[in-house]
Short mmCIF file of C-alpha atoms in Angstrom, two decimals:
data_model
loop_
_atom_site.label_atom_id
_atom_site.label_comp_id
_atom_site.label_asym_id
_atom_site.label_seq_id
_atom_site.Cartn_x
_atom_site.Cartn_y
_atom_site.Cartn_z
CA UNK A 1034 -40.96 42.95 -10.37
CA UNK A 1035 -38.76 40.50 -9.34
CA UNK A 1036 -37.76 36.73 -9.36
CA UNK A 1037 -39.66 34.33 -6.91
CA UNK A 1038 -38.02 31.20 -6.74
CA UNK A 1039 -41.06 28.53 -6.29
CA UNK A 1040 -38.81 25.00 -5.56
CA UNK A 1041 -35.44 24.60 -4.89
CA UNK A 1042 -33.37 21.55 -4.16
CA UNK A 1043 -31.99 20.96 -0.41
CA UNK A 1044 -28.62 20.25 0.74
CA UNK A 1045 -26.72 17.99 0.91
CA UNK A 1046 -28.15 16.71 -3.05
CA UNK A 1047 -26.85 13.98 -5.33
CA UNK A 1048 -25.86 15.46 -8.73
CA UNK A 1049 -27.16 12.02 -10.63
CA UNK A 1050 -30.50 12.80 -10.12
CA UNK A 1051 -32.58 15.08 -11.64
CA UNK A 1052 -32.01 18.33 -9.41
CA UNK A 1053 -34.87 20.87 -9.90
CA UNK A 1054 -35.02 24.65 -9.47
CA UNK A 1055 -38.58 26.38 -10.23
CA UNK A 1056 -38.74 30.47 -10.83
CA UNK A 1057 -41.75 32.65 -11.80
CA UNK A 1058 -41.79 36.29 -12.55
CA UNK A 1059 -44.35 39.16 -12.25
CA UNK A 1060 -42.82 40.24 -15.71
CA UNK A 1061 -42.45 36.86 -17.84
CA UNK A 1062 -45.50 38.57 -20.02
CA UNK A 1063 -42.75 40.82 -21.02
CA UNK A 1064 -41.33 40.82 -24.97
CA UNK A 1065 -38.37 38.38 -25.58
CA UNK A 1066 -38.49 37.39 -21.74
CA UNK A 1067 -36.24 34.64 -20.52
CA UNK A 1068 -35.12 33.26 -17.64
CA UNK A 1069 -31.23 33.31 -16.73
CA UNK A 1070 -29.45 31.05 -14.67
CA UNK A 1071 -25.96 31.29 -13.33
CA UNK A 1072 -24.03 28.50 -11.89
CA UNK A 1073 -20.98 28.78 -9.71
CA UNK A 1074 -18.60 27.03 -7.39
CA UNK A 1075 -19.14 28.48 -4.06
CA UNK A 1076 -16.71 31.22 -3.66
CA UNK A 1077 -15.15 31.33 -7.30
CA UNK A 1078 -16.23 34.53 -9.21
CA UNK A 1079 -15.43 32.32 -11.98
CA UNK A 1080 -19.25 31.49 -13.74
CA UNK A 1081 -19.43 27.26 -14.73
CA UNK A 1082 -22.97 27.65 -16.33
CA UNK A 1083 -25.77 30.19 -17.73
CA UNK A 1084 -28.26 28.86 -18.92
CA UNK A 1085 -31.82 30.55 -20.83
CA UNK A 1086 -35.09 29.33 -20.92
CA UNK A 1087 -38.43 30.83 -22.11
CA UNK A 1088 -41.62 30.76 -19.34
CA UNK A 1089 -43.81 27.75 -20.20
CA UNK A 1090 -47.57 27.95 -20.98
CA UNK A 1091 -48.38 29.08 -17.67
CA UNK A 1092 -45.80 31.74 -16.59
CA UNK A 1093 -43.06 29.49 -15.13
CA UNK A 1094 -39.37 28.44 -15.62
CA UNK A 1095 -38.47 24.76 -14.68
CA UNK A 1096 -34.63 23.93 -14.25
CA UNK A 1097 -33.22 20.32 -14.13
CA UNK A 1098 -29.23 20.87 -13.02
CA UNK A 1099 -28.20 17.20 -12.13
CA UNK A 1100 -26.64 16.87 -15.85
CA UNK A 1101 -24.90 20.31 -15.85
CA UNK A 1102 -23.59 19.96 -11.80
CA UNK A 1103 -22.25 15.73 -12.52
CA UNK A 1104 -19.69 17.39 -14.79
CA UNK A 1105 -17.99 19.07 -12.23
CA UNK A 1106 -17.93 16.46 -9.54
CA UNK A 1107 -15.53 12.92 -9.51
CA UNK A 1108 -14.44 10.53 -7.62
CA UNK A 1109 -12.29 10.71 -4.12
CA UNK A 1110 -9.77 7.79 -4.42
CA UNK A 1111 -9.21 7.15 -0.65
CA UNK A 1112 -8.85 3.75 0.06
CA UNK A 1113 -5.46 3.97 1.19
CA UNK A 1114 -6.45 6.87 3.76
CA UNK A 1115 -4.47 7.07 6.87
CA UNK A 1116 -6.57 8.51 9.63
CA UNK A 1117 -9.36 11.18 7.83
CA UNK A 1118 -9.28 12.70 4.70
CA UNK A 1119 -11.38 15.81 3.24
CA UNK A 1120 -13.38 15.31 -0.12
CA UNK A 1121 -11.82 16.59 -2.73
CA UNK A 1122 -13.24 15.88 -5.90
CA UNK A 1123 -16.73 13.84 -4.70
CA UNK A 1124 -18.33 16.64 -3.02
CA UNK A 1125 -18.53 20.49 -4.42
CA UNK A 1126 -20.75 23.63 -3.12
CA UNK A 1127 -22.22 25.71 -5.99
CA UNK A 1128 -23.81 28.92 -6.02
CA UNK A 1129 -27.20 29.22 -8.35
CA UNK A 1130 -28.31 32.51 -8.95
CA UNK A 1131 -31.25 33.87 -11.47
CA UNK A 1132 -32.43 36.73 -13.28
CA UNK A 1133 -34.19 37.72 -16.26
CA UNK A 1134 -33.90 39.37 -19.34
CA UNK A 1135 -36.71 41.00 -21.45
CA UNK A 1136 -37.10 43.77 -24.64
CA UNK A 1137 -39.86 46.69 -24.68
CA UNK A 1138 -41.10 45.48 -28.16
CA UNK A 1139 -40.13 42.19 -30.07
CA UNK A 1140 -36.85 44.00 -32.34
CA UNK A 1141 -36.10 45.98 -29.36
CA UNK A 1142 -32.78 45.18 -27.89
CA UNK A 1143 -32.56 42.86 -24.54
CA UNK A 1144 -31.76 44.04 -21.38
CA UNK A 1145 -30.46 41.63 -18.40
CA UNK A 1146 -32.01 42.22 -14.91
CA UNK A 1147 -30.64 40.80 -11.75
CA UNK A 1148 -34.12 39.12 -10.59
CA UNK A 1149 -33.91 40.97 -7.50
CA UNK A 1150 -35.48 44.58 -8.67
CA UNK A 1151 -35.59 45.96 -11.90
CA UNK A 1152 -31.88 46.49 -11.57
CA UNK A 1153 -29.34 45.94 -14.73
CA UNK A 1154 -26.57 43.37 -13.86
CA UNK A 1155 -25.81 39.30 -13.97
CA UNK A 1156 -28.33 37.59 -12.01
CA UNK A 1157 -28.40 37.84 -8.48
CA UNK A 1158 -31.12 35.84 -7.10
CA UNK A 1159 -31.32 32.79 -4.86
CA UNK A 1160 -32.57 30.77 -2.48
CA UNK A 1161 -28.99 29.87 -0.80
CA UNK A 1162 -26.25 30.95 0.10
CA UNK A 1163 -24.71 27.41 -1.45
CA UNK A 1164 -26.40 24.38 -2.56
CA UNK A 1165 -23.81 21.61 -1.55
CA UNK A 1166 -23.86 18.55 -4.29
CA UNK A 1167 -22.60 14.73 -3.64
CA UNK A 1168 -21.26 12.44 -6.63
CA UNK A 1169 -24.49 9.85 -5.66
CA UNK A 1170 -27.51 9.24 -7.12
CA UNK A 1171 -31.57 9.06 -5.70
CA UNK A 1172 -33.32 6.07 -6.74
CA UNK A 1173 -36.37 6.93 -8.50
CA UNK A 1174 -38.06 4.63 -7.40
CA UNK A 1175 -37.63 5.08 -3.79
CA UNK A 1176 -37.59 8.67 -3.40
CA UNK A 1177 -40.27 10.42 -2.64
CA UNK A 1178 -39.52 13.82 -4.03
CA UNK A 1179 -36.49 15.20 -5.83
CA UNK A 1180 -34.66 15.67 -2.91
CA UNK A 1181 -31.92 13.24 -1.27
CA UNK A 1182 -33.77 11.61 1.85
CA UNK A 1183 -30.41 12.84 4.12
CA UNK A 1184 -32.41 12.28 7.26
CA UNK A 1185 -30.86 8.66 7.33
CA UNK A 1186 -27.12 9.77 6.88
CA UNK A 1187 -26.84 13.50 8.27
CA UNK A 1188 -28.13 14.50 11.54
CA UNK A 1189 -27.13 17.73 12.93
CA UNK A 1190 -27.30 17.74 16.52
CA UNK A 1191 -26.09 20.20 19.23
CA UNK A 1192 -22.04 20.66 18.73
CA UNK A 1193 -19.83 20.82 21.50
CA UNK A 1194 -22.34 19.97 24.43
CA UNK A 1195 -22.67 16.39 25.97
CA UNK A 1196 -25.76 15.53 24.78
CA UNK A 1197 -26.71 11.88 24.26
CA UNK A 1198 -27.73 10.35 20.82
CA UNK A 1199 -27.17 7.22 18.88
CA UNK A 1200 -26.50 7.81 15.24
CA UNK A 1201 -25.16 5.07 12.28
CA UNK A 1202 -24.64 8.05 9.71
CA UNK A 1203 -22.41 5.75 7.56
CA UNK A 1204 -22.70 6.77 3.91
CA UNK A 1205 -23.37 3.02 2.96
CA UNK A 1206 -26.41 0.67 2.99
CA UNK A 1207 -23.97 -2.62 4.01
CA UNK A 1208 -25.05 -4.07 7.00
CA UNK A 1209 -23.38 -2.63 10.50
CA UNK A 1210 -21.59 -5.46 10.79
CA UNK A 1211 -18.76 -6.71 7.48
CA UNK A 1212 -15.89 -9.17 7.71
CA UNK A 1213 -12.40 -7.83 6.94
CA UNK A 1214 -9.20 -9.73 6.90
CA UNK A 1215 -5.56 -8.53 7.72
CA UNK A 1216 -4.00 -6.30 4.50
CA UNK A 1217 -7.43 -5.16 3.26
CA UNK A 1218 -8.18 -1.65 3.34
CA UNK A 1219 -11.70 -0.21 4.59
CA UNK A 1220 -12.63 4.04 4.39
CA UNK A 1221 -15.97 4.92 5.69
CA UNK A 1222 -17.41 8.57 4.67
CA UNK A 1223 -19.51 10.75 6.78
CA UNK A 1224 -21.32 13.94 6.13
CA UNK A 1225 -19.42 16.20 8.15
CA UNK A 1226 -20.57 19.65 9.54
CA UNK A 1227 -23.42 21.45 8.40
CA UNK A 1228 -24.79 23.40 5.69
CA UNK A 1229 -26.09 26.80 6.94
CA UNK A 1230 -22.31 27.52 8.28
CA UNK A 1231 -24.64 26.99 11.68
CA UNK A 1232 -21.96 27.46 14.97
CA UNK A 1233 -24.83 25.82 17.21
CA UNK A 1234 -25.98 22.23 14.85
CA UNK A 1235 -23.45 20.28 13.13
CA UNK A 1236 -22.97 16.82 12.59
CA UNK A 1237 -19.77 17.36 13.83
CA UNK A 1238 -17.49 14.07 13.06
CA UNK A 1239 -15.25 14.29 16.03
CA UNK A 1240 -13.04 11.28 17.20
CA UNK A 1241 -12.54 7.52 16.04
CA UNK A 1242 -11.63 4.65 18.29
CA UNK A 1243 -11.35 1.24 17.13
CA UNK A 1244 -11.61 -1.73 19.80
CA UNK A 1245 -9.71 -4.92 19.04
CA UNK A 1246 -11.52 -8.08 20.60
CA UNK A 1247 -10.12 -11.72 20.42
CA UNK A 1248 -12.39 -14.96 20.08
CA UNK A 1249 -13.23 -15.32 23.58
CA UNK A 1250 -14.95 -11.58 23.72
CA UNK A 1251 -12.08 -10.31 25.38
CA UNK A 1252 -11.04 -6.70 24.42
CA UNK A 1253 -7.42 -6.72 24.00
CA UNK A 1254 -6.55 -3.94 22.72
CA UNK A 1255 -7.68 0.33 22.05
CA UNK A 1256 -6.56 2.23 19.50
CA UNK A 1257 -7.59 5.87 19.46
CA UNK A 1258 -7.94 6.86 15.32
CA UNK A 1259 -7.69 10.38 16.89
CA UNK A 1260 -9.44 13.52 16.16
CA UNK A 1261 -10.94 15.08 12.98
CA UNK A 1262 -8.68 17.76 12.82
CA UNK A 1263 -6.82 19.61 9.91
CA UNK A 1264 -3.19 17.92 11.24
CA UNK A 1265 -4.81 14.25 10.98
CA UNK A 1266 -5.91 15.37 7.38
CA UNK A 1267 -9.50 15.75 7.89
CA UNK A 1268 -11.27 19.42 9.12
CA UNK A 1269 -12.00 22.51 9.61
CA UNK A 1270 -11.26 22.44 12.88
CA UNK A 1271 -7.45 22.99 13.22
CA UNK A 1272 -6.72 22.15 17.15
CA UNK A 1273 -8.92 19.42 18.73
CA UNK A 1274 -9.46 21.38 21.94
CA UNK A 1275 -11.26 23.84 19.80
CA UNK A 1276 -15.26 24.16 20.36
CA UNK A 1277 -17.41 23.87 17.37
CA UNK A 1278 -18.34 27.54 17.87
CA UNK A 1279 -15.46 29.37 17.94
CA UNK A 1280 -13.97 31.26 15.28
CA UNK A 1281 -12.19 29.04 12.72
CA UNK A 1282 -14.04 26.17 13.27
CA UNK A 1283 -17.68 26.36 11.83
CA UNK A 1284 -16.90 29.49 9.69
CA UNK A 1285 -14.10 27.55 7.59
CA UNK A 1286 -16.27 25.02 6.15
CA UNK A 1287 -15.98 23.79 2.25
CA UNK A 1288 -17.42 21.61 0.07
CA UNK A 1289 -13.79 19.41 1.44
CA UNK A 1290 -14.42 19.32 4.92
CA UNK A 1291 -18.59 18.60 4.54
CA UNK A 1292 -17.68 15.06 3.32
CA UNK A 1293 -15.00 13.12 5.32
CA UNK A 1294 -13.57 9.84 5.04
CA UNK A 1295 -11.66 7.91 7.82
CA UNK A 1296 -9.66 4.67 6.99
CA UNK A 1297 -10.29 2.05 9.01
CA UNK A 1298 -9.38 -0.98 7.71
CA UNK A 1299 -6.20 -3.17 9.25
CA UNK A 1300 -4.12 -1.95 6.39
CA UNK A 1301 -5.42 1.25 6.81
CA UNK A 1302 -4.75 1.10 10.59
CA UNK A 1303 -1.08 -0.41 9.82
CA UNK A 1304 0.10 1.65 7.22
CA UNK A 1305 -1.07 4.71 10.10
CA UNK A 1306 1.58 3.37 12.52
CA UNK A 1307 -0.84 0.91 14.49
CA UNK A 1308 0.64 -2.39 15.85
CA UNK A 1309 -2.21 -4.87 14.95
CA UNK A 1310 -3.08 -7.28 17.73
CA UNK A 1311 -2.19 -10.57 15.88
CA UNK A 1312 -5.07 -12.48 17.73
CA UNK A 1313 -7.73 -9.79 17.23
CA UNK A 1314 -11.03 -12.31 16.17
CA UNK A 1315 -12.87 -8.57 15.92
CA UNK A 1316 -12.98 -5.37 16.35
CA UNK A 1317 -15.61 -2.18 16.63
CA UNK A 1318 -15.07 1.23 15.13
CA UNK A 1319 -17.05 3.97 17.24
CA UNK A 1320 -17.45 7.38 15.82
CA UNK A 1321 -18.54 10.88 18.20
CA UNK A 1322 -18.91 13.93 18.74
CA UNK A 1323 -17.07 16.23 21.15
CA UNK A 1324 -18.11 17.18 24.48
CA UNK A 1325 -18.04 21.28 25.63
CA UNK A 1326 -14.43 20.15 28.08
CA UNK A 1327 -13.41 19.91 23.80
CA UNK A 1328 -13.07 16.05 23.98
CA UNK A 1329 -14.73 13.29 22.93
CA UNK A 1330 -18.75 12.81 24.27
CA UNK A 1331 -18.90 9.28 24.27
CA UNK A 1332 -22.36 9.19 24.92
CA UNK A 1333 -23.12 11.09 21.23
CA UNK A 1334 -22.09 8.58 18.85
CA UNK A 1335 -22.56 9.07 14.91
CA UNK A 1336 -22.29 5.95 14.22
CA UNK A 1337 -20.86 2.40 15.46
CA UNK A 1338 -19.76 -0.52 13.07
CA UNK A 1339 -18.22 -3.81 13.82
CA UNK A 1340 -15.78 -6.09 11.56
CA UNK A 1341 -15.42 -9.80 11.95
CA UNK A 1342 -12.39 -11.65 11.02
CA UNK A 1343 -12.49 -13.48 7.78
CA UNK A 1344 -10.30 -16.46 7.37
CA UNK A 1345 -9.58 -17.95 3.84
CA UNK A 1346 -12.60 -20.25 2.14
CA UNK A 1347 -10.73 -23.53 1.09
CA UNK A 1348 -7.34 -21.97 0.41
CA UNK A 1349 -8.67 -19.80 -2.11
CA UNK A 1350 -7.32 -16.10 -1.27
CA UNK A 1351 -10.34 -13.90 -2.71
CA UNK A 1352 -10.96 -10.78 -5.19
CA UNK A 1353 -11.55 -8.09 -2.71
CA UNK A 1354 -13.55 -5.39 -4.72
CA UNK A 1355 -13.91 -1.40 -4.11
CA UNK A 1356 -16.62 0.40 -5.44
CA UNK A 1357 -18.23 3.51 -5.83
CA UNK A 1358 -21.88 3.32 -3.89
CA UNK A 1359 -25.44 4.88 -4.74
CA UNK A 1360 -23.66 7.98 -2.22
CA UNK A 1361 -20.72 8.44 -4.72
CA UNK A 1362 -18.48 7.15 -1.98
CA UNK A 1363 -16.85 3.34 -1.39
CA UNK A 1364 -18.11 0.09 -0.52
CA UNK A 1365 -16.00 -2.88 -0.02
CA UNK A 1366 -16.50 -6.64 -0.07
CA UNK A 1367 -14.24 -9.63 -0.88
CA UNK A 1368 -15.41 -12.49 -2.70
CA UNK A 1369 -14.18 -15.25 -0.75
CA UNK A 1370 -14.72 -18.96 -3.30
CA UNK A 1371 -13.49 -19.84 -6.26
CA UNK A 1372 -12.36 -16.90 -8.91
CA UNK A 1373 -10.66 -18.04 -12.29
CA UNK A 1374 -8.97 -16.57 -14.88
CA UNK A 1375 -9.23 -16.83 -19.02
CA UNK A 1376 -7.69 -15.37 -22.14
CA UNK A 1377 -8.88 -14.80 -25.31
CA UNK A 1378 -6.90 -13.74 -27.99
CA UNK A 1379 -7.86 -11.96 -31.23
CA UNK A 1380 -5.79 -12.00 -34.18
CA UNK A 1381 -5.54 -10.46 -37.80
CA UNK A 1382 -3.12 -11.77 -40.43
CA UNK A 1383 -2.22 -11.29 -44.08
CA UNK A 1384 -0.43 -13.44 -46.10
CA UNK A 1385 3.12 -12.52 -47.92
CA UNK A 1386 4.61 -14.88 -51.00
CA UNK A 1387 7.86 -16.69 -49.75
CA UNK A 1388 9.65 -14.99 -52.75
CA UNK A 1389 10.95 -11.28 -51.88
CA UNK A 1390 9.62 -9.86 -54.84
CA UNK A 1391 10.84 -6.40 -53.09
CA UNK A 1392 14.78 -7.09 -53.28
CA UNK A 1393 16.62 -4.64 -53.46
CA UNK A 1394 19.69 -6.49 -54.35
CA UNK A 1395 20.91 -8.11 -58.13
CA UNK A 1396 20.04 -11.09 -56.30
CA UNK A 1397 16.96 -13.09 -54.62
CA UNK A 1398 17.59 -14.81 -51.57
CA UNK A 1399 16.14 -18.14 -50.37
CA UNK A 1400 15.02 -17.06 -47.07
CA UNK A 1401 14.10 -19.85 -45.12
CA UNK A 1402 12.97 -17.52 -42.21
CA UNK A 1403 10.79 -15.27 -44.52
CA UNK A 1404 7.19 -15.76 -43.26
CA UNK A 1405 4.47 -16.62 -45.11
CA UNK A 1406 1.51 -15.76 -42.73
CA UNK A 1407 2.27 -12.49 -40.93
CA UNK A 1408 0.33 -11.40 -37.95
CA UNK A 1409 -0.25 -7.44 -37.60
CA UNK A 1410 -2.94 -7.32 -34.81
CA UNK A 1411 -2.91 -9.26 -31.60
CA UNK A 1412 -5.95 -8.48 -29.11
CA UNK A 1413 -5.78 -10.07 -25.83
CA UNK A 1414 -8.92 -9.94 -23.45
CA UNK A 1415 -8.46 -10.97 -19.84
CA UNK A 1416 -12.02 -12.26 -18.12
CA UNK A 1417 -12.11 -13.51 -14.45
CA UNK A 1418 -14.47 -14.59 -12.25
CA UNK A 1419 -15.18 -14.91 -9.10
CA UNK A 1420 -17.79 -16.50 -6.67
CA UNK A 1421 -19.14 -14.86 -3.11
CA UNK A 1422 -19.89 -17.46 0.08
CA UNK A 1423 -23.57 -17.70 0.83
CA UNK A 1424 -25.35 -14.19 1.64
CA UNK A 1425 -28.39 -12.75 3.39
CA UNK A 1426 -30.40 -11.26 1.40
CA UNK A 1427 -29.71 -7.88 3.12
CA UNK A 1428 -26.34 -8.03 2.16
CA UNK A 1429 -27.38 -9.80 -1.55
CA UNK A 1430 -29.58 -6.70 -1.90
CA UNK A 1431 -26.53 -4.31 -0.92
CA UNK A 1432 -23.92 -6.20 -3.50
CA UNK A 1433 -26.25 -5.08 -6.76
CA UNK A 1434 -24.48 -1.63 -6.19
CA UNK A 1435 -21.48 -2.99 -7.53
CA UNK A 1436 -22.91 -4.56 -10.04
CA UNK A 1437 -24.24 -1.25 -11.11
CA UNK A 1438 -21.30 1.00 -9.98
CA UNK A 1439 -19.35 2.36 -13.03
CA UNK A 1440 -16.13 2.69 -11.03
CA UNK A 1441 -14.85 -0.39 -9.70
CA UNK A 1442 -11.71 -1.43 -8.70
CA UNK A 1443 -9.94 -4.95 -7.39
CA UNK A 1444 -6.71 -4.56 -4.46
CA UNK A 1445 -3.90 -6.37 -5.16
CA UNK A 1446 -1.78 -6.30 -2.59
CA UNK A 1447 -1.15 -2.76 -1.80
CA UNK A 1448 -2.84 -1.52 -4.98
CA UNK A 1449 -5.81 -0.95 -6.49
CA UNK A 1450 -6.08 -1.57 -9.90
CA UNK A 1451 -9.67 -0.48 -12.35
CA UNK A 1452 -11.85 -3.32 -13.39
CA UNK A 1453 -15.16 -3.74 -15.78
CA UNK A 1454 -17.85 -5.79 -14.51
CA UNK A 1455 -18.89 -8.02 -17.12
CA UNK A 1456 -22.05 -9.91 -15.39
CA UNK A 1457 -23.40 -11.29 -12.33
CA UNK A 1458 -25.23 -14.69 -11.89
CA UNK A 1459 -27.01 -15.36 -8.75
CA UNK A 1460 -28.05 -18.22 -7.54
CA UNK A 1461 -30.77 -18.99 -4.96
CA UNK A 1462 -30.76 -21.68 -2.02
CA UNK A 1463 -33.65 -22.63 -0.52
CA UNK A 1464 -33.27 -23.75 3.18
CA UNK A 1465 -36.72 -24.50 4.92
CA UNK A 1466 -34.97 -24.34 8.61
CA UNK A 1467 -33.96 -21.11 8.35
CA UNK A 1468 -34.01 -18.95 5.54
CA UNK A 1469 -33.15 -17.80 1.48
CA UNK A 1470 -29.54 -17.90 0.90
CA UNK A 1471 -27.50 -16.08 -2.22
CA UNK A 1472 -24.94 -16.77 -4.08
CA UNK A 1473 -22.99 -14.55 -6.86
CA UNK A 1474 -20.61 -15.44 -9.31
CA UNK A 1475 -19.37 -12.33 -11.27
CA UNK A 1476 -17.13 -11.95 -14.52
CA UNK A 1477 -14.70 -8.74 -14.39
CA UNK A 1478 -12.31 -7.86 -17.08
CA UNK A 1479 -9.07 -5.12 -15.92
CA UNK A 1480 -10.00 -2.24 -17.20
CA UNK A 1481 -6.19 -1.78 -19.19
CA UNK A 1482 -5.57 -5.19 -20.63
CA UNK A 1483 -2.41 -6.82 -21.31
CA UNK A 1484 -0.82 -5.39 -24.91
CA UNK A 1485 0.69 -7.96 -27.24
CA UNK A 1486 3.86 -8.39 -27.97
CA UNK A 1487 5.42 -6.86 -31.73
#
């Protein structure tokens, strides 16, 4: 007499999906019988969520959670990260536990069992330890099941020990290699850790080394990012000499440290403390694991991604765009043509007589700056555009996530300031030597617009 929980989700999820638990019972035959749900945050005693639901037709209880677990996840607004940085708002481990209640008769009272034994108490049952949810989405259409296909994104391979492997665990589907000019800022995110608080498996996000080249191939110049450690702002593992298995290391985990960013864009790298070769054509960023001496294995690499310089497109300086990707993290690109910018203004008025039929003196007086046509609402709506160079169509294919990313922002400068996108036109070259060629032109609005003037 006890809960059996039939399907669960696996970790790590996407909470903008539909996320589905399914629980029978020996006893849903029971008077009054319901299923109870419990949602947490791992480690909080603190319950987010219960939710009841009668057995269907045939006995079971089917639980969608995406829309309940999306309310309690955001956005991580890194781009200016120096070095790593832990998840703090993207990326959240909940506990889901069930139970059941049930009456003798139907007007009996209703007693609440902990779906482990016929035991009294707040539902106790589950599947996991933690369920560990991402701000991201699945695509319907390309799944094929509920679950997150992670296998592309998180591999968990044997931590601390030189082994060899050849990852790109990027949370992104942009090509391996972007262009990036001097003051832009880049983050990458990685699944970081594990999710079984293993000490033997992790993908364990270790050290960062960038690799300056100039035009000719040369390399002129290393910069080591450093280490993933608590003092460089990223985690859980507080010294960098420390193994994977030892105490404090895998067995400090949170939701934080299981998704890390690392900024790696020039302003990233300058605003760090790094002197910026100044004829650096491009560069590679290499991400590893460590090696059981506790430093870098340079032969286990999570993932390896090259930027190539971009130079200005007929003086035009570009609208460099940040969004939020299908993985709830960010994807950059800079639209380097033509981008314009228009105002339209909307206005209200009402119309006063030139005599102050309101005076409040034994006198009227002639008023020659008295207006006539008064103006008591002013609306002023900024649109811009702005056009991309010719694309691939891998990388045409990539840029429709910003088109349908709900959180997008422009840098200017040093800051990033919210826009709306508006629409996207593409438009399609065909070029029988070689191949299909894109082009977008999109219209943003800033998301606060300019007020008017009283």
């Amino acid at each position: 007499m006890a809960i059996v929980i039939q399907q669960q989700p696996t970790s790590p999820g996407m909470v903008n999906s539909d996320v589905i638990f399914e629980v029978s019972s020996t006893v849903s035959g029971q008077p009054q019988y319901q299923y109870v749900m419990d949602i947490y945050e791992s480690g909080s005693a603190t319950r987010l969520q219960r939710i009841k639901q009668q057995p269907n037709p045939y006995g079971y209880g089917v639980f969608n959670v995406g829309q309940i677990l999306k309310s309690y996840v955001s956005s991580d607004d890194v781009w200016k990260t120096q070095l790593f940085a832990t998840s703090s708002n993207a990326n959240m481990d909940f506990r889901v536990l069930f139970g059941e209640e049930y009456g003798t008769s139907l007007s009996s009272s209703i007693t609440l069992y902990n779906g482990i034994s016929v035991t009294a108490g707040d539902p106790a049952k589950s599947g996991s330890n933690f369920y560990t949810f991402t701000n991201g989405l699945v695509d319907p259409y390309d799944a094929v099941n509920w679950n997150f296909a992670s296998a592309s994104y998180y591999t968990a391979a044997s931590a601390s020990v030189p082994s060899t492997y050849n990852h790109n665990n990027v949370l992104t589907n942009a090509a391996n290699t972007q262009s990036i000019n001097d003051g832009d800022y880049f983050t990458f995110s990685f699944y970081n850790g594990n999710f079984d608080n293993s000490a033997l498996y992790a993908q364990d996000i270790f050290y960062v080394q960038i690799q300056w080249y100039n035009s000719a191939g040369s390399v002129i110049q290393n910069d080591d990012l450093g280490y993933n450690t608590t003092a460089t702002g990223g985690g859980p593992r507080p010294n960098f000499t420390d193994l994977w298995s030892d105490g404090g290391v895998y067995d400090t985990q949170n939701s934080g440290t299981r998704l890390i960013h690392v900024g790696v864009g020039p302003q990233n790298l300058e605003d760090a403390g790094f002197t910026i070769p100044t004829n650096w054509a491009y560069y590679r960023v290499l991400v590893t694991g460590q090696s059981d001496d506790g430093l870098e294995n340079s032969n286990g690499v999570f993932a390896t991604r090259w930027f190539t310089k971009a130079t200005g497109e007929c003086a035009y300086n570009g609208v460099r765009f940040a969004w939020k990707n299908e993985f709830g993290v960010w994807d950059y690109y800079t639209f380097t043509l033509q981008s314009d910018s228009n105002f339209t203004i909307e206005r209200q008025a009402y119309e006063q007589s030139f005599v102050n039929f309101s005076t409040a003196t034994t006198s009227v007086t002639y008023d020659k700056s008295r207006r006539g046509s008064r103006q008591f609402y002013n609306a002023l709506n900024n649109v811009k555009t702005a056009n991309s160079n010719w694309l691939s169509q891998t990388d045409a294919d990539w840029l429709r996530e910003l088109f349908f990313s709900a959180n997008v922002y422009i840098q200017d400068g040093t800051d990033m300031k919210p826009v709306v996108i508006n629409s996207a036109n593409l438009t399609e070259k065909t070029n029988p030597r070689t191949q299909k060629n894109f082009q977008y032109l999109i219209e943003f609005s800033p998301a606060n617009q300019l007020r008017p003037r009283e």
